[in-house]
PDB file of C-alpha atoms in Angstrom:
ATOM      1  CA  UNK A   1     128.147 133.656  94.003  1.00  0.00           C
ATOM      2  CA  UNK A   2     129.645 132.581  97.216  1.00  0.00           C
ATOM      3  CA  UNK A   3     127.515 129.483  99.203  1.00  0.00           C
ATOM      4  CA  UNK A   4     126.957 129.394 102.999  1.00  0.00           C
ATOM      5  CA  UNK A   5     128.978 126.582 104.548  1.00  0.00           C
ATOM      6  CA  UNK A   6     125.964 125.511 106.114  1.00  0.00           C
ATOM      7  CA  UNK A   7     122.850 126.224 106.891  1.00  0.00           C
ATOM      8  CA  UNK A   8     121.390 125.450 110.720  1.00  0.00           C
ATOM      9  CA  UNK A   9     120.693 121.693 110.830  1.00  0.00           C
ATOM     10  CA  UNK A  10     122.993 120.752 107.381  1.00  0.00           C
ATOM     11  CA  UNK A  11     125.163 118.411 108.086  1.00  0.00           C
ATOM     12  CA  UNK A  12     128.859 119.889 108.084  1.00  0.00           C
ATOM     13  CA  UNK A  13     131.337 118.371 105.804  1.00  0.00           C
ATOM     14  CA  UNK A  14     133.140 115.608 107.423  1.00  0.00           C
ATOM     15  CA  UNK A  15     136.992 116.000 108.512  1.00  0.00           C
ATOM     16  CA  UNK A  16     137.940 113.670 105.374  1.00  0.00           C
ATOM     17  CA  UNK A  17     136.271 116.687 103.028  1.00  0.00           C
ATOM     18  CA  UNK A  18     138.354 119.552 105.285  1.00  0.00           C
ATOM     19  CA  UNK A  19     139.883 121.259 102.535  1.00  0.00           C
ATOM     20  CA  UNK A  20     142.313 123.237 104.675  1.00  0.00           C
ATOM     21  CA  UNK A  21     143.904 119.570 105.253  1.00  0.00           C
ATOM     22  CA  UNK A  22     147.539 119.411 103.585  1.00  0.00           C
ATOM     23  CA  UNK A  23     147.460 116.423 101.857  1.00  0.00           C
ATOM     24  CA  UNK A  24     150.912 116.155 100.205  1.00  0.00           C
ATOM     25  CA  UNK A  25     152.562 117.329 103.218  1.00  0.00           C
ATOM     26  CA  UNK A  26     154.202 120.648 101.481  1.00  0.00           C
ATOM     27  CA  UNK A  27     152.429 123.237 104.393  1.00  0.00           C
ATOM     28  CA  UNK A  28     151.997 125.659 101.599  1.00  0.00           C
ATOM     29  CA  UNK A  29     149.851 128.724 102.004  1.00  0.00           C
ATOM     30  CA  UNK A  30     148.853 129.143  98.411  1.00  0.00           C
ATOM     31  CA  UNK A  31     145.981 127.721  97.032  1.00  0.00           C
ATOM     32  CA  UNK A  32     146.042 129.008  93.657  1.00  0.00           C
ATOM     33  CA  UNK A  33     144.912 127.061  90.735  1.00  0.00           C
ATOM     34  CA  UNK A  34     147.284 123.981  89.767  1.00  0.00           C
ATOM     35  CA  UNK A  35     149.364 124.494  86.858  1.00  0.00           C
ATOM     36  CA  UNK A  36     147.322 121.274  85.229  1.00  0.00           C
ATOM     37  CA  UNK A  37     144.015 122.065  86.190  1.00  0.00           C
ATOM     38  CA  UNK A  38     142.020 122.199  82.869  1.00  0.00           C
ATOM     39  CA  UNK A  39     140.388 125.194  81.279  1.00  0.00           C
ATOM     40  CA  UNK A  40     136.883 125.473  82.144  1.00  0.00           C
ATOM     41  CA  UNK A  41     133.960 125.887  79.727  1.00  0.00           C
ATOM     42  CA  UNK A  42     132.013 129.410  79.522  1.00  0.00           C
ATOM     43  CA  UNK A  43     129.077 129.464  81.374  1.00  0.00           C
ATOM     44  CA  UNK A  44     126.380 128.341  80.064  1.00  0.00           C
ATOM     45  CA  UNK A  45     122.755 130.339  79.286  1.00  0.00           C
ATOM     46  CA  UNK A  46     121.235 128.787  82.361  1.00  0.00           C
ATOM     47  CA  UNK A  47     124.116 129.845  84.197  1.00  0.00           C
ATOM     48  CA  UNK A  48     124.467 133.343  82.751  1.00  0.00           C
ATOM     49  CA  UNK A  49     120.322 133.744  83.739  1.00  0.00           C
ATOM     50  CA  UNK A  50     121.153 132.882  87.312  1.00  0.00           C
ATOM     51  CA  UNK A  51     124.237 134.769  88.169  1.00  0.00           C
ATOM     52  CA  UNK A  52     122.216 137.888  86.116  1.00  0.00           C
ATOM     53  CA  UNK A  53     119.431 136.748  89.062  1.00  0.00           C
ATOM     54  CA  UNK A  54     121.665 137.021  91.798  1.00  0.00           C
ATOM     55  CA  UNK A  55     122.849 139.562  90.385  1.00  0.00           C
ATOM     56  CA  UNK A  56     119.867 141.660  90.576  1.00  0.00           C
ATOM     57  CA  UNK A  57     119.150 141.911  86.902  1.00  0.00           C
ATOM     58  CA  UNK A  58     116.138 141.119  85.372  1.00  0.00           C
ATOM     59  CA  UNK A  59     116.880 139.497  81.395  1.00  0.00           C
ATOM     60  CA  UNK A  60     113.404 140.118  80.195  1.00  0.00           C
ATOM     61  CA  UNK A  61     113.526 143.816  80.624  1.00  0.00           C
ATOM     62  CA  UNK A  62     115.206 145.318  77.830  1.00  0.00           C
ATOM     63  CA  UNK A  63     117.475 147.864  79.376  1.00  0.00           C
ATOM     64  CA  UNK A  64     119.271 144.853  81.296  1.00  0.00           C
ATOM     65  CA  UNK A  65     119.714 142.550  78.630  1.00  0.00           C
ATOM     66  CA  UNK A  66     122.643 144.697  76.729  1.00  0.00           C
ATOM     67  CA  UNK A  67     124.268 143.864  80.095  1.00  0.00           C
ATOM     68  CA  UNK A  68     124.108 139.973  79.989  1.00  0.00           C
ATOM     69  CA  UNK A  69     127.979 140.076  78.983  1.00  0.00           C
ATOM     70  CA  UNK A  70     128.839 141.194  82.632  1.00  0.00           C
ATOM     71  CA  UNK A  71     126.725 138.219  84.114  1.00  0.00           C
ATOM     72  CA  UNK A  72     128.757 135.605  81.780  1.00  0.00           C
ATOM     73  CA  UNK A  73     131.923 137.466  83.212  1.00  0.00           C
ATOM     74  CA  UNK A  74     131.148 137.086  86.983  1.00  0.00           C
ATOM     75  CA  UNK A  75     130.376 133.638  86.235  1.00  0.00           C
ATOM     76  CA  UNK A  76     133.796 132.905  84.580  1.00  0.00           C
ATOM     77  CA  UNK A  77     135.640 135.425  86.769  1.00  0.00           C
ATOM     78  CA  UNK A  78     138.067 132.881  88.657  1.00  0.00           C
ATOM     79  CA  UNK A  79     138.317 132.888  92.124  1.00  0.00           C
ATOM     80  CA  UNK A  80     141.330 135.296  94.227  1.00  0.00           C
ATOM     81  CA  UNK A  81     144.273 133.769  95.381  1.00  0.00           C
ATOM     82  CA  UNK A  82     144.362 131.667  98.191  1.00  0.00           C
ATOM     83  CA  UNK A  83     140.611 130.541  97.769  1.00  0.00           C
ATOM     84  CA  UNK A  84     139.219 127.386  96.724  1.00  0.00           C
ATOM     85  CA  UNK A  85     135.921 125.979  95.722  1.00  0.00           C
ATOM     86  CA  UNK A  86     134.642 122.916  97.201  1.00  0.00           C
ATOM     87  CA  UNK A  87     131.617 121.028  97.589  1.00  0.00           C
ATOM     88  CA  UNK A  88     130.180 119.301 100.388  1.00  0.00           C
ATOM     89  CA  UNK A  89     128.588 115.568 100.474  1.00  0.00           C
ATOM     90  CA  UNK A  90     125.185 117.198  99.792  1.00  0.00           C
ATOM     91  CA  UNK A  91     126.625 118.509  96.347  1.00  0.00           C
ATOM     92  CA  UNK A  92     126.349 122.113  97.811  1.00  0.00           C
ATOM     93  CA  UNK A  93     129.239 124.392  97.069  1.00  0.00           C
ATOM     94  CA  UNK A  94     131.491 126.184  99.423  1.00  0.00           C
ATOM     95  CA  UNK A  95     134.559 128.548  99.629  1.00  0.00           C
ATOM     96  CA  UNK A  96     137.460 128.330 101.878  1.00  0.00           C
ATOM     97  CA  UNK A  97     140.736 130.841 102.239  1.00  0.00           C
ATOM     98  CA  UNK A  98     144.248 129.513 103.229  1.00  0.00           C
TER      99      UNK A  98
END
């Protein structure tokens, strides 16, 4: 699920947190994963429940809960080339495209 940047009156992440800043100095317009960033873990139930939320699925009713796989899938999915997932000083996740 994709975060707001900010909601009217949050704070906005501070120019040190700007992930569009080039830090090594390469200028590159990729923002793929790193070749050593680590394998994540699969989601976990509490995760699955709340992407199958946002999702618009409901767990308990039995007709939705044969499709729980595709809720564990979204939540894994990684993200397209050229975005990356950051998070602000408030803990509250954002996306941002190179």
């Amino acid at each position: 699920p994709r975060a707001p940047l900010a909601s009217a009156g949050s704070p906005q992440p501070s120019i040190d947190d700007d992930p569009g800043s080039d830090e090594d100095g390469g200028g590159g317009s990729e923002c793929g994963k790193d070749e050593e960033e680590e394998e994540e873990e699969e989601a976990s139930p509490e995760e699955v429940l709340s992407m199958a939320l946002h999702l618009g699925m409901n767990p308990l009713d039995a007709e939705d809960e044969p499709l729980l796989w595709i809720a564990a899938e979204a939540y894994d999915a990684p993200l397209p080339d050229n975005w990356t997932e950051h998070f602000d000083w408030q803990g509250k996740g954002y996306f941002f495209c190179k």
